[in-house]
Amino acid sequence: MGNLGGSQLNVLSRLTIPRCRSDGMEPRDLALGLMPLPLSYKLLEGQSTQPPLIFLHGLFGSKIIFETEAKALAERTGRKVLTVDIRNHRESPSSSDCSYEAMSKDLEVLLLKLGLTPCVLIGHCMGGKIAMVLALQKPELVDRLIPLDVSPTVTTAFPEVWTYMEAMKSLNIPKELPFSEAQKLADEKLGESIKNPTNRQYMINNLMLINGQYVWKVNSEALSQQMDKIMDFPQIQGSYSGPTLFLKGAKSPYIEPSHYPEIKRLFPQAQILTIQEAGHCIHVHQPQDFLNSIQNFLSYTRNTQ
């Protein structure tokens, strides 16, 4: 099984995604070697003048993960809704730099290019950390913030990540199989080591047929080399004082009471809401509670500002 390497991903992205201008670049970014990549995205238009909603997926995810929720919130609120492929995932370019500073800079440049600021950032796990970093570094771009089942601390609740990486690397799918059969085979093989069906579906969404070979749409090589950095959270001075809602799955260990002091230090206006009967993927386990919680939070903050 081959990985979709950086050169392949960049070729795919240039075919479908125009390279965006470095609107958000500053001298400090250049000094740090931050080179923003043109992210793949899908924008749902809306008539509302309220800040747009931006969905950011987690590790091994893609913009299609929140497709249903994006459409639902676009219909409910009338707002523009943007879903994004983070670098090294699906149709966005590849890079060896998996730092949160680099990933948040990609997002910043895209938002400025599309004129989608200030916005509401909704990020799951790794995407939530990207959202938090952007809010801390550029609070003027973020109207409000919704991290999904993640805290601004080192993530220790996903030790099986290395098992996932090995399962991806070891999977071989005959190229002559139809795509539906390839997905079925991938589900069976991944099921030997990845027991959670939701997590398997996340992985299978990254399967793609390129040049007659089944490959992953995620750059597992770069991600595995910088996994410690992805699980960590960068040290950032300052805080984000805008309205913030941390959504926590009741059955998930990703946000613990020991994290609350750091959450309140960095996000002094933060609320922490637990969704009952939900695990880490809140939007999958309790979709209506997930949507209602976001919509209620948007209405509440809008009326009290």
PDB file of C-alpha atoms in Angstrom, residues 50-281:
ATOM      1  CA  GLN A  50     -23.952  37.166  10.729  1.00  0.00           C
ATOM      2  CA  PRO A  51     -20.371  35.792  10.937  1.00  0.00           C
ATOM      3  CA  PRO A  52     -19.860  32.641   8.844  1.00  0.00           C
ATOM      4  CA  LEU A  53     -19.336  29.213  10.410  1.00  0.00           C
ATOM      5  CA  ILE A  54     -16.041  27.415   9.748  1.00  0.00           C
ATOM      6  CA  PHE A  55     -15.751  23.648  10.338  1.00  0.00           C
ATOM      7  CA  LEU A  56     -12.321  22.092  10.949  1.00  0.00           C
ATOM      8  CA  HIS A  57     -11.973  18.304  11.046  1.00  0.00           C
ATOM      9  CA  GLY A  58      -9.736  16.242  13.288  1.00  0.00           C
ATOM     10  CA  LEU A  59      -6.801  13.937  12.595  1.00  0.00           C
ATOM     11  CA  PHE A  60      -7.472  11.551   9.656  1.00  0.00           C
ATOM     12  CA  GLY A  61     -10.665  13.475   8.836  1.00  0.00           C
ATOM     13  CA  SER A  62     -11.634  15.695   5.913  1.00  0.00           C
ATOM     14  CA  LYS A  63     -14.126  18.372   4.945  1.00  0.00           C
ATOM     15  CA  ILE A  64     -16.757  15.757   4.143  1.00  0.00           C
ATOM     16  CA  ILE A  65     -16.876  14.699   7.828  1.00  0.00           C
ATOM     17  CA  PHE A  66     -19.068  17.700   8.677  1.00  0.00           C
ATOM     18  CA  GLU A  67     -20.960  17.864   5.379  1.00  0.00           C
ATOM     19  CA  THR A  68     -24.364  17.016   6.897  1.00  0.00           C
ATOM     20  CA  GLU A  69     -23.921  19.354   9.868  1.00  0.00           C
ATOM     21  CA  ALA A  70     -22.698  22.189   7.615  1.00  0.00           C
ATOM     22  CA  LYS A  71     -25.805  21.925   5.439  1.00  0.00           C
ATOM     23  CA  ALA A  72     -28.101  21.756   8.462  1.00  0.00           C
ATOM     24  CA  LEU A  73     -26.619  24.843  10.097  1.00  0.00           C
ATOM     25  CA  ALA A  74     -26.613  26.739   6.791  1.00  0.00           C
ATOM     26  CA  GLU A  75     -30.358  26.049   6.499  1.00  0.00           C
ATOM     27  CA  ARG A  76     -31.100  26.801  10.162  1.00  0.00           C
ATOM     28  CA  THR A  77     -29.097  30.029  10.434  1.00  0.00           C
ATOM     29  CA  GLY A  78     -28.892  31.357   6.860  1.00  0.00           C
ATOM     30  CA  ARG A  79     -25.166  31.885   7.393  1.00  0.00           C
ATOM     31  CA  LYS A  80     -22.316  31.037   5.065  1.00  0.00           C
ATOM     32  CA  VAL A  81     -20.670  27.775   6.133  1.00  0.00           C
ATOM     33  CA  LEU A  82     -17.154  26.697   5.158  1.00  0.00           C
ATOM     34  CA  THR A  83     -15.672  23.208   5.474  1.00  0.00           C
ATOM     35  CA  VAL A  84     -11.931  22.762   5.000  1.00  0.00           C
ATOM     36  CA  ASP A  85      -9.357  20.055   4.352  1.00  0.00           C
ATOM     37  CA  ILE A  86      -6.432  20.719   6.694  1.00  0.00           C
ATOM     38  CA  ARG A  87      -2.936  20.369   5.198  1.00  0.00           C
ATOM     39  CA  ASN A  88      -1.848  16.727   4.742  1.00  0.00           C
ATOM     40  CA  HIS A  89      -5.482  15.635   4.485  1.00  0.00           C
ATOM     41  CA  ARG A  90      -7.627  14.691   1.491  1.00  0.00           C
ATOM     42  CA  GLU A  91      -7.379  17.324  -1.293  1.00  0.00           C
ATOM     43  CA  SER A  92      -5.175  19.892   0.461  1.00  0.00           C
ATOM     44  CA  PRO A  93      -1.420  20.016  -0.196  1.00  0.00           C
ATOM     45  CA  SER A  94       1.141  18.081   1.775  1.00  0.00           C
ATOM     46  CA  SER A  95       3.867  19.459   4.013  1.00  0.00           C
ATOM     47  CA  SER A  96       6.392  18.118   6.508  1.00  0.00           C
ATOM     48  CA  ASP A  97       5.429  20.963   8.864  1.00  0.00           C
ATOM     49  CA  CYS A  98       2.517  19.834  11.036  1.00  0.00           C
ATOM     50  CA  SER A  99       2.840  22.590  13.633  1.00  0.00           C
ATOM     51  CA  TYR A 100      -0.291  24.322  14.841  1.00  0.00           C
ATOM     52  CA  GLU A 101       1.277  27.654  13.943  1.00  0.00           C
ATOM     53  CA  ALA A 102       1.582  26.523  10.313  1.00  0.00           C
ATOM     54  CA  MET A 103      -1.871  24.950  10.157  1.00  0.00           C
ATOM     55  CA  SER A 104      -3.550  28.004  11.683  1.00  0.00           C
ATOM     56  CA  LYS A 105      -1.689  30.251   9.224  1.00  0.00           C
ATOM     57  CA  ASP A 106      -3.132  28.207   6.327  1.00  0.00           C
ATOM     58  CA  LEU A 107      -6.590  28.847   7.724  1.00  0.00           C
ATOM     59  CA  GLU A 108      -5.968  32.541   8.376  1.00  0.00           C
ATOM     60  CA  VAL A 109      -4.840  33.175   4.803  1.00  0.00           C
ATOM     61  CA  LEU A 110      -7.835  31.280   3.389  1.00  0.00           C
ATOM     62  CA  LEU A 111     -10.331  33.184   5.548  1.00  0.00           C
ATOM     63  CA  LEU A 112      -8.845  36.527   4.556  1.00  0.00           C
ATOM     64  CA  LYS A 113      -8.816  35.540   0.902  1.00  0.00           C
ATOM     65  CA  LEU A 114     -12.497  34.573   0.991  1.00  0.00           C
ATOM     66  CA  GLY A 115     -13.504  37.565   3.105  1.00  0.00           C
ATOM     67  CA  LEU A 116     -14.911  35.346   5.874  1.00  0.00           C
ATOM     68  CA  THR A 117     -13.748  37.263   8.935  1.00  0.00           C
ATOM     69  CA  PRO A 118     -14.723  37.629  11.658  1.00  0.00           C
ATOM     70  CA  CYS A 119     -16.023  34.085  11.821  1.00  0.00           C
ATOM     71  CA  VAL A 120     -17.177  31.323  14.145  1.00  0.00           C
ATOM     72  CA  LEU A 121     -14.592  28.541  14.358  1.00  0.00           C
ATOM     73  CA  ILE A 122     -15.905  25.027  15.061  1.00  0.00           C
ATOM     74  CA  GLY A 123     -13.066  22.508  15.325  1.00  0.00           C
ATOM     75  CA  HIS A 124     -12.966  18.856  16.303  1.00  0.00           C
ATOM     76  CA  CYS A 125      -9.905  17.541  18.159  1.00  0.00           C
ATOM     77  CA  MET A 126      -6.874  18.572  16.030  1.00  0.00           C
ATOM     78  CA  GLY A 127      -9.128  21.039  14.203  1.00  0.00           C
ATOM     79  CA  GLY A 128     -10.186  22.416  17.573  1.00  0.00           C
ATOM     80  CA  LYS A 129      -6.570  23.063  18.490  1.00  0.00           C
ATOM     81  CA  ILE A 130      -6.031  24.871  15.174  1.00  0.00           C
ATOM     82  CA  ALA A 131      -9.090  26.993  15.942  1.00  0.00           C
ATOM     83  CA  MET A 132      -7.844  27.786  19.439  1.00  0.00           C
ATOM     84  CA  VAL A 133      -4.401  28.790  18.167  1.00  0.00           C
ATOM     85  CA  LEU A 134      -5.884  31.149  15.572  1.00  0.00           C
ATOM     86  CA  ALA A 135      -8.218  32.672  18.169  1.00  0.00           C
ATOM     87  CA  LEU A 136      -5.321  33.236  20.573  1.00  0.00           C
ATOM     88  CA  GLN A 137      -3.028  34.692  17.930  1.00  0.00           C
ATOM     89  CA  LYS A 138      -5.566  36.656  15.876  1.00  0.00           C
ATOM     90  CA  PRO A 139      -8.609  37.271  18.097  1.00  0.00           C
ATOM     91  CA  GLU A 140      -9.900  39.985  15.768  1.00  0.00           C
ATOM     92  CA  LEU A 141     -10.585  37.298  13.148  1.00  0.00           C
ATOM     93  CA  VAL A 142     -12.711  35.140  15.454  1.00  0.00           C
ATOM     94  CA  ASP A 143     -16.202  36.220  16.508  1.00  0.00           C
ATOM     95  CA  ARG A 144     -16.624  33.165  18.705  1.00  0.00           C
ATOM     96  CA  LEU A 145     -15.038  29.778  19.208  1.00  0.00           C
ATOM     97  CA  ILE A 146     -16.400  26.225  19.574  1.00  0.00           C
ATOM     98  CA  PRO A 147     -13.776  23.510  20.282  1.00  0.00           C
ATOM     99  CA  LEU A 148     -15.262  20.020  20.021  1.00  0.00           C
ATOM    100  CA  ASP A 149     -14.092  17.509  22.634  1.00  0.00           C
ATOM    101  CA  VAL A 150     -10.557  18.854  22.926  1.00  0.00           C
ATOM    102  CA  SER A 151      -8.689  21.083  25.370  1.00  0.00           C
ATOM    103  CA  PRO A 152      -5.597  23.326  25.051  1.00  0.00           C
ATOM    104  CA  THR A 153      -3.407  20.662  26.651  1.00  0.00           C
ATOM    105  CA  VAL A 154      -1.398  17.618  25.606  1.00  0.00           C
ATOM    106  CA  THR A 155      -3.780  14.969  24.240  1.00  0.00           C
ATOM    107  CA  THR A 156      -3.213  11.661  26.027  1.00  0.00           C
ATOM    108  CA  ALA A 157      -6.573  10.028  25.281  1.00  0.00           C
ATOM    109  CA  PHE A 158      -5.587   8.653  21.856  1.00  0.00           C
ATOM    110  CA  PRO A 159      -2.758   6.134  22.489  1.00  0.00           C
ATOM    111  CA  GLU A 160      -4.081   3.909  19.697  1.00  0.00           C
ATOM    112  CA  VAL A 161      -3.063   6.490  17.086  1.00  0.00           C
ATOM    113  CA  TRP A 162       0.047   4.458  16.277  1.00  0.00           C
ATOM    114  CA  THR A 163      -2.087   1.365  15.720  1.00  0.00           C
ATOM    115  CA  TYR A 164      -4.146   3.377  13.249  1.00  0.00           C
ATOM    116  CA  MET A 165      -1.030   4.501  11.396  1.00  0.00           C
ATOM    117  CA  GLU A 166       0.310   0.970  11.127  1.00  0.00           C
ATOM    118  CA  ALA A 167      -3.060  -0.327   9.950  1.00  0.00           C
ATOM    119  CA  MET A 168      -3.063   2.245   7.150  1.00  0.00           C
ATOM    120  CA  LYS A 169       0.481   1.446   6.067  1.00  0.00           C
ATOM    121  CA  SER A 170      -0.060  -2.327   6.055  1.00  0.00           C
ATOM    122  CA  LEU A 171      -3.316  -2.331   4.086  1.00  0.00           C
ATOM    123  CA  ASN A 172      -3.025  -3.561   0.498  1.00  0.00           C
ATOM    124  CA  ILE A 173      -6.037  -3.424  -1.808  1.00  0.00           C
ATOM    125  CA  PRO A 174      -6.003  -5.024  -5.278  1.00  0.00           C
ATOM    126  CA  LYS A 175      -6.281  -2.310  -7.895  1.00  0.00           C
ATOM    127  CA  GLU A 176      -8.796  -4.280  -9.949  1.00  0.00           C
ATOM    128  CA  LEU A 177     -11.456  -4.081  -7.224  1.00  0.00           C
ATOM    129  CA  PRO A 178     -14.387  -1.693  -7.784  1.00  0.00           C
ATOM    130  CA  PHE A 179     -14.319   1.230  -5.368  1.00  0.00           C
ATOM    131  CA  SER A 180     -17.279  -0.002  -3.318  1.00  0.00           C
ATOM    132  CA  GLU A 181     -15.611  -3.386  -2.893  1.00  0.00           C
ATOM    133  CA  ALA A 182     -12.324  -1.700  -1.996  1.00  0.00           C
ATOM    134  CA  GLN A 183     -14.078   0.247   0.765  1.00  0.00           C
ATOM    135  CA  LYS A 184     -15.690  -2.934   2.063  1.00  0.00           C
ATOM    136  CA  LEU A 185     -12.351  -4.755   2.113  1.00  0.00           C
ATOM    137  CA  ALA A 186     -10.699  -1.811   3.849  1.00  0.00           C
ATOM    138  CA  ASP A 187     -13.404  -1.850   6.519  1.00  0.00           C
ATOM    139  CA  GLU A 188     -12.896  -5.577   7.112  1.00  0.00           C
ATOM    140  CA  LYS A 189      -9.108  -5.339   7.312  1.00  0.00           C
ATOM    141  CA  LEU A 190      -9.037  -2.187   9.436  1.00  0.00           C
ATOM    142  CA  GLY A 191     -11.612  -3.773  11.732  1.00  0.00           C
ATOM    143  CA  GLU A 192      -8.954  -6.242  12.892  1.00  0.00           C
ATOM    144  CA  SER A 193      -7.149  -3.423  14.735  1.00  0.00           C
ATOM    145  CA  ILE A 194      -9.608  -0.490  14.738  1.00  0.00           C
ATOM    146  CA  LYS A 195     -12.689  -1.698  16.585  1.00  0.00           C
ATOM    147  CA  ASN A 196     -14.625   1.584  16.612  1.00  0.00           C
ATOM    148  CA  PRO A 197     -16.771   1.713  13.418  1.00  0.00           C
ATOM    149  CA  THR A 198     -16.926   5.530  13.444  1.00  0.00           C
ATOM    150  CA  ASN A 199     -13.134   5.747  13.506  1.00  0.00           C
ATOM    151  CA  ARG A 200     -12.883   3.202  10.711  1.00  0.00           C
ATOM    152  CA  GLN A 201     -15.230   5.274   8.585  1.00  0.00           C
ATOM    153  CA  TYR A 202     -13.009   8.308   9.115  1.00  0.00           C
ATOM    154  CA  MET A 203     -10.094   6.288   7.780  1.00  0.00           C
ATOM    155  CA  ILE A 204     -12.016   4.825   4.849  1.00  0.00           C
ATOM    156  CA  ASN A 205     -13.061   8.309   3.740  1.00  0.00           C
ATOM    157  CA  ASN A 206      -9.390   8.860   2.941  1.00  0.00           C
ATOM    158  CA  LEU A 207      -9.188   6.002   0.422  1.00  0.00           C
ATOM    159  CA  MET A 208      -8.686   7.060  -3.191  1.00  0.00           C
ATOM    160  CA  LEU A 209      -7.840   5.451  -6.532  1.00  0.00           C
ATOM    161  CA  ILE A 210      -4.923   7.302  -8.182  1.00  0.00           C
ATOM    162  CA  ASN A 211      -3.059   6.118 -11.270  1.00  0.00           C
ATOM    163  CA  GLY A 212      -4.582   2.667 -10.920  1.00  0.00           C
ATOM    164  CA  GLN A 213      -3.542   2.227  -7.283  1.00  0.00           C
ATOM    165  CA  TYR A 214      -5.536   2.541  -4.078  1.00  0.00           C
ATOM    166  CA  VAL A 215      -3.804   5.050  -1.799  1.00  0.00           C
ATOM    167  CA  TRP A 216      -4.653   7.107   1.268  1.00  0.00           C
ATOM    168  CA  LYS A 217      -5.632  10.761   0.866  1.00  0.00           C
ATOM    169  CA  VAL A 218      -3.820  11.528   4.114  1.00  0.00           C
ATOM    170  CA  ASN A 219      -0.062  12.045   4.292  1.00  0.00           C
ATOM    171  CA  SER A 220       0.583   9.463   6.992  1.00  0.00           C
ATOM    172  CA  GLU A 221       4.365   9.776   6.699  1.00  0.00           C
ATOM    173  CA  ALA A 222       4.427  13.467   7.647  1.00  0.00           C
ATOM    174  CA  LEU A 223       1.780  13.005  10.335  1.00  0.00           C
ATOM    175  CA  SER A 224       3.572  10.068  11.950  1.00  0.00           C
ATOM    176  CA  GLN A 225       6.870  11.958  12.039  1.00  0.00           C
ATOM    177  CA  GLN A 226       5.274  14.885  13.879  1.00  0.00           C
ATOM    178  CA  MET A 227       2.629  13.081  15.921  1.00  0.00           C
ATOM    179  CA  ASP A 228       4.082  14.290  19.218  1.00  0.00           C
ATOM    180  CA  LYS A 229       3.675  17.887  18.016  1.00  0.00           C
ATOM    181  CA  ILE A 230       0.089  17.205  16.903  1.00  0.00           C
ATOM    182  CA  MET A 231      -0.806  15.729  20.293  1.00  0.00           C
ATOM    183  CA  ASP A 232       0.752  18.709  22.097  1.00  0.00           C
ATOM    184  CA  PHE A 233      -0.512  22.296  22.319  1.00  0.00           C
ATOM    185  CA  PRO A 234       1.820  25.244  21.685  1.00  0.00           C
ATOM    186  CA  GLN A 235       2.762  27.760  24.364  1.00  0.00           C
ATOM    187  CA  ILE A 236       1.063  31.029  23.364  1.00  0.00           C
ATOM    188  CA  GLN A 237       1.073  34.283  25.283  1.00  0.00           C
ATOM    189  CA  GLY A 238      -2.203  36.056  25.911  1.00  0.00           C
ATOM    190  CA  SER A 239      -5.799  34.877  25.892  1.00  0.00           C
ATOM    191  CA  TYR A 240      -8.954  34.942  23.787  1.00  0.00           C
ATOM    192  CA  SER A 241     -11.744  36.852  25.538  1.00  0.00           C
ATOM    193  CA  GLY A 242     -14.496  36.172  22.984  1.00  0.00           C
ATOM    194  CA  PRO A 243     -17.467  33.857  23.588  1.00  0.00           C
ATOM    195  CA  THR A 244     -16.227  30.274  23.719  1.00  0.00           C
ATOM    196  CA  LEU A 245     -18.084  26.978  24.037  1.00  0.00           C
ATOM    197  CA  PHE A 246     -16.240  23.732  24.748  1.00  0.00           C
ATOM    198  CA  LEU A 247     -18.490  20.811  23.813  1.00  0.00           C
ATOM    199  CA  LYS A 248     -17.558  17.618  25.646  1.00  0.00           C
ATOM    200  CA  GLY A 249     -18.777  14.089  25.079  1.00  0.00           C
ATOM    201  CA  ALA A 250     -19.925  12.545  28.373  1.00  0.00           C
ATOM    202  CA  LYS A 251     -18.330   9.223  27.413  1.00  0.00           C
ATOM    203  CA  SER A 252     -15.093  10.780  26.166  1.00  0.00           C
ATOM    204  CA  PRO A 253     -11.865  11.249  28.185  1.00  0.00           C
ATOM    205  CA  TYR A 254     -10.518  14.066  25.979  1.00  0.00           C
ATOM    206  CA  ILE A 255     -11.583  16.907  28.314  1.00  0.00           C
ATOM    207  CA  GLU A 256     -10.907  16.215  31.989  1.00  0.00           C
ATOM    208  CA  PRO A 257     -11.646  18.397  35.042  1.00  0.00           C
ATOM    209  CA  SER A 258      -7.886  18.835  35.446  1.00  0.00           C
ATOM    210  CA  HIS A 259      -7.926  20.740  32.119  1.00  0.00           C
ATOM    211  CA  TYR A 260     -10.456  23.335  33.303  1.00  0.00           C
ATOM    212  CA  PRO A 261      -7.954  25.787  34.859  1.00  0.00           C
ATOM    213  CA  GLU A 262      -5.957  25.997  31.617  1.00  0.00           C
ATOM    214  CA  ILE A 263      -9.153  26.374  29.599  1.00  0.00           C
ATOM    215  CA  LYS A 264     -10.278  29.276  31.786  1.00  0.00           C
ATOM    216  CA  ARG A 265      -6.826  30.869  31.753  1.00  0.00           C
ATOM    217  CA  LEU A 266      -6.625  30.985  27.956  1.00  0.00           C
ATOM    218  CA  PHE A 267     -10.362  31.411  27.336  1.00  0.00           C
ATOM    219  CA  PRO A 268     -11.798  33.378  30.299  1.00  0.00           C
ATOM    220  CA  GLN A 269     -15.329  33.492  28.807  1.00  0.00           C
ATOM    221  CA  ALA A 270     -15.409  29.743  28.160  1.00  0.00           C
ATOM    222  CA  GLN A 271     -18.446  27.605  28.871  1.00  0.00           C
ATOM    223  CA  ILE A 272     -18.040  23.826  29.071  1.00  0.00           C
ATOM    224  CA  LEU A 273     -21.109  21.877  28.006  1.00  0.00           C
ATOM    225  CA  THR A 274     -21.308  18.089  28.285  1.00  0.00           C
ATOM    226  CA  ILE A 275     -23.386  16.215  25.701  1.00  0.00           C
ATOM    227  CA  GLN A 276     -24.905  13.145  27.323  1.00  0.00           C
ATOM    228  CA  GLU A 277     -24.523   9.716  25.696  1.00  0.00           C
ATOM    229  CA  ALA A 278     -21.849  11.076  23.339  1.00  0.00           C
ATOM    230  CA  GLY A 279     -18.283   9.933  22.864  1.00  0.00           C
ATOM    231  CA  HIS A 280     -15.448  11.760  21.139  1.00  0.00           C
ATOM    232  CA  CYS A 281     -17.365  12.208  17.867  1.00  0.00           C
TER     233      CYS A 281
END
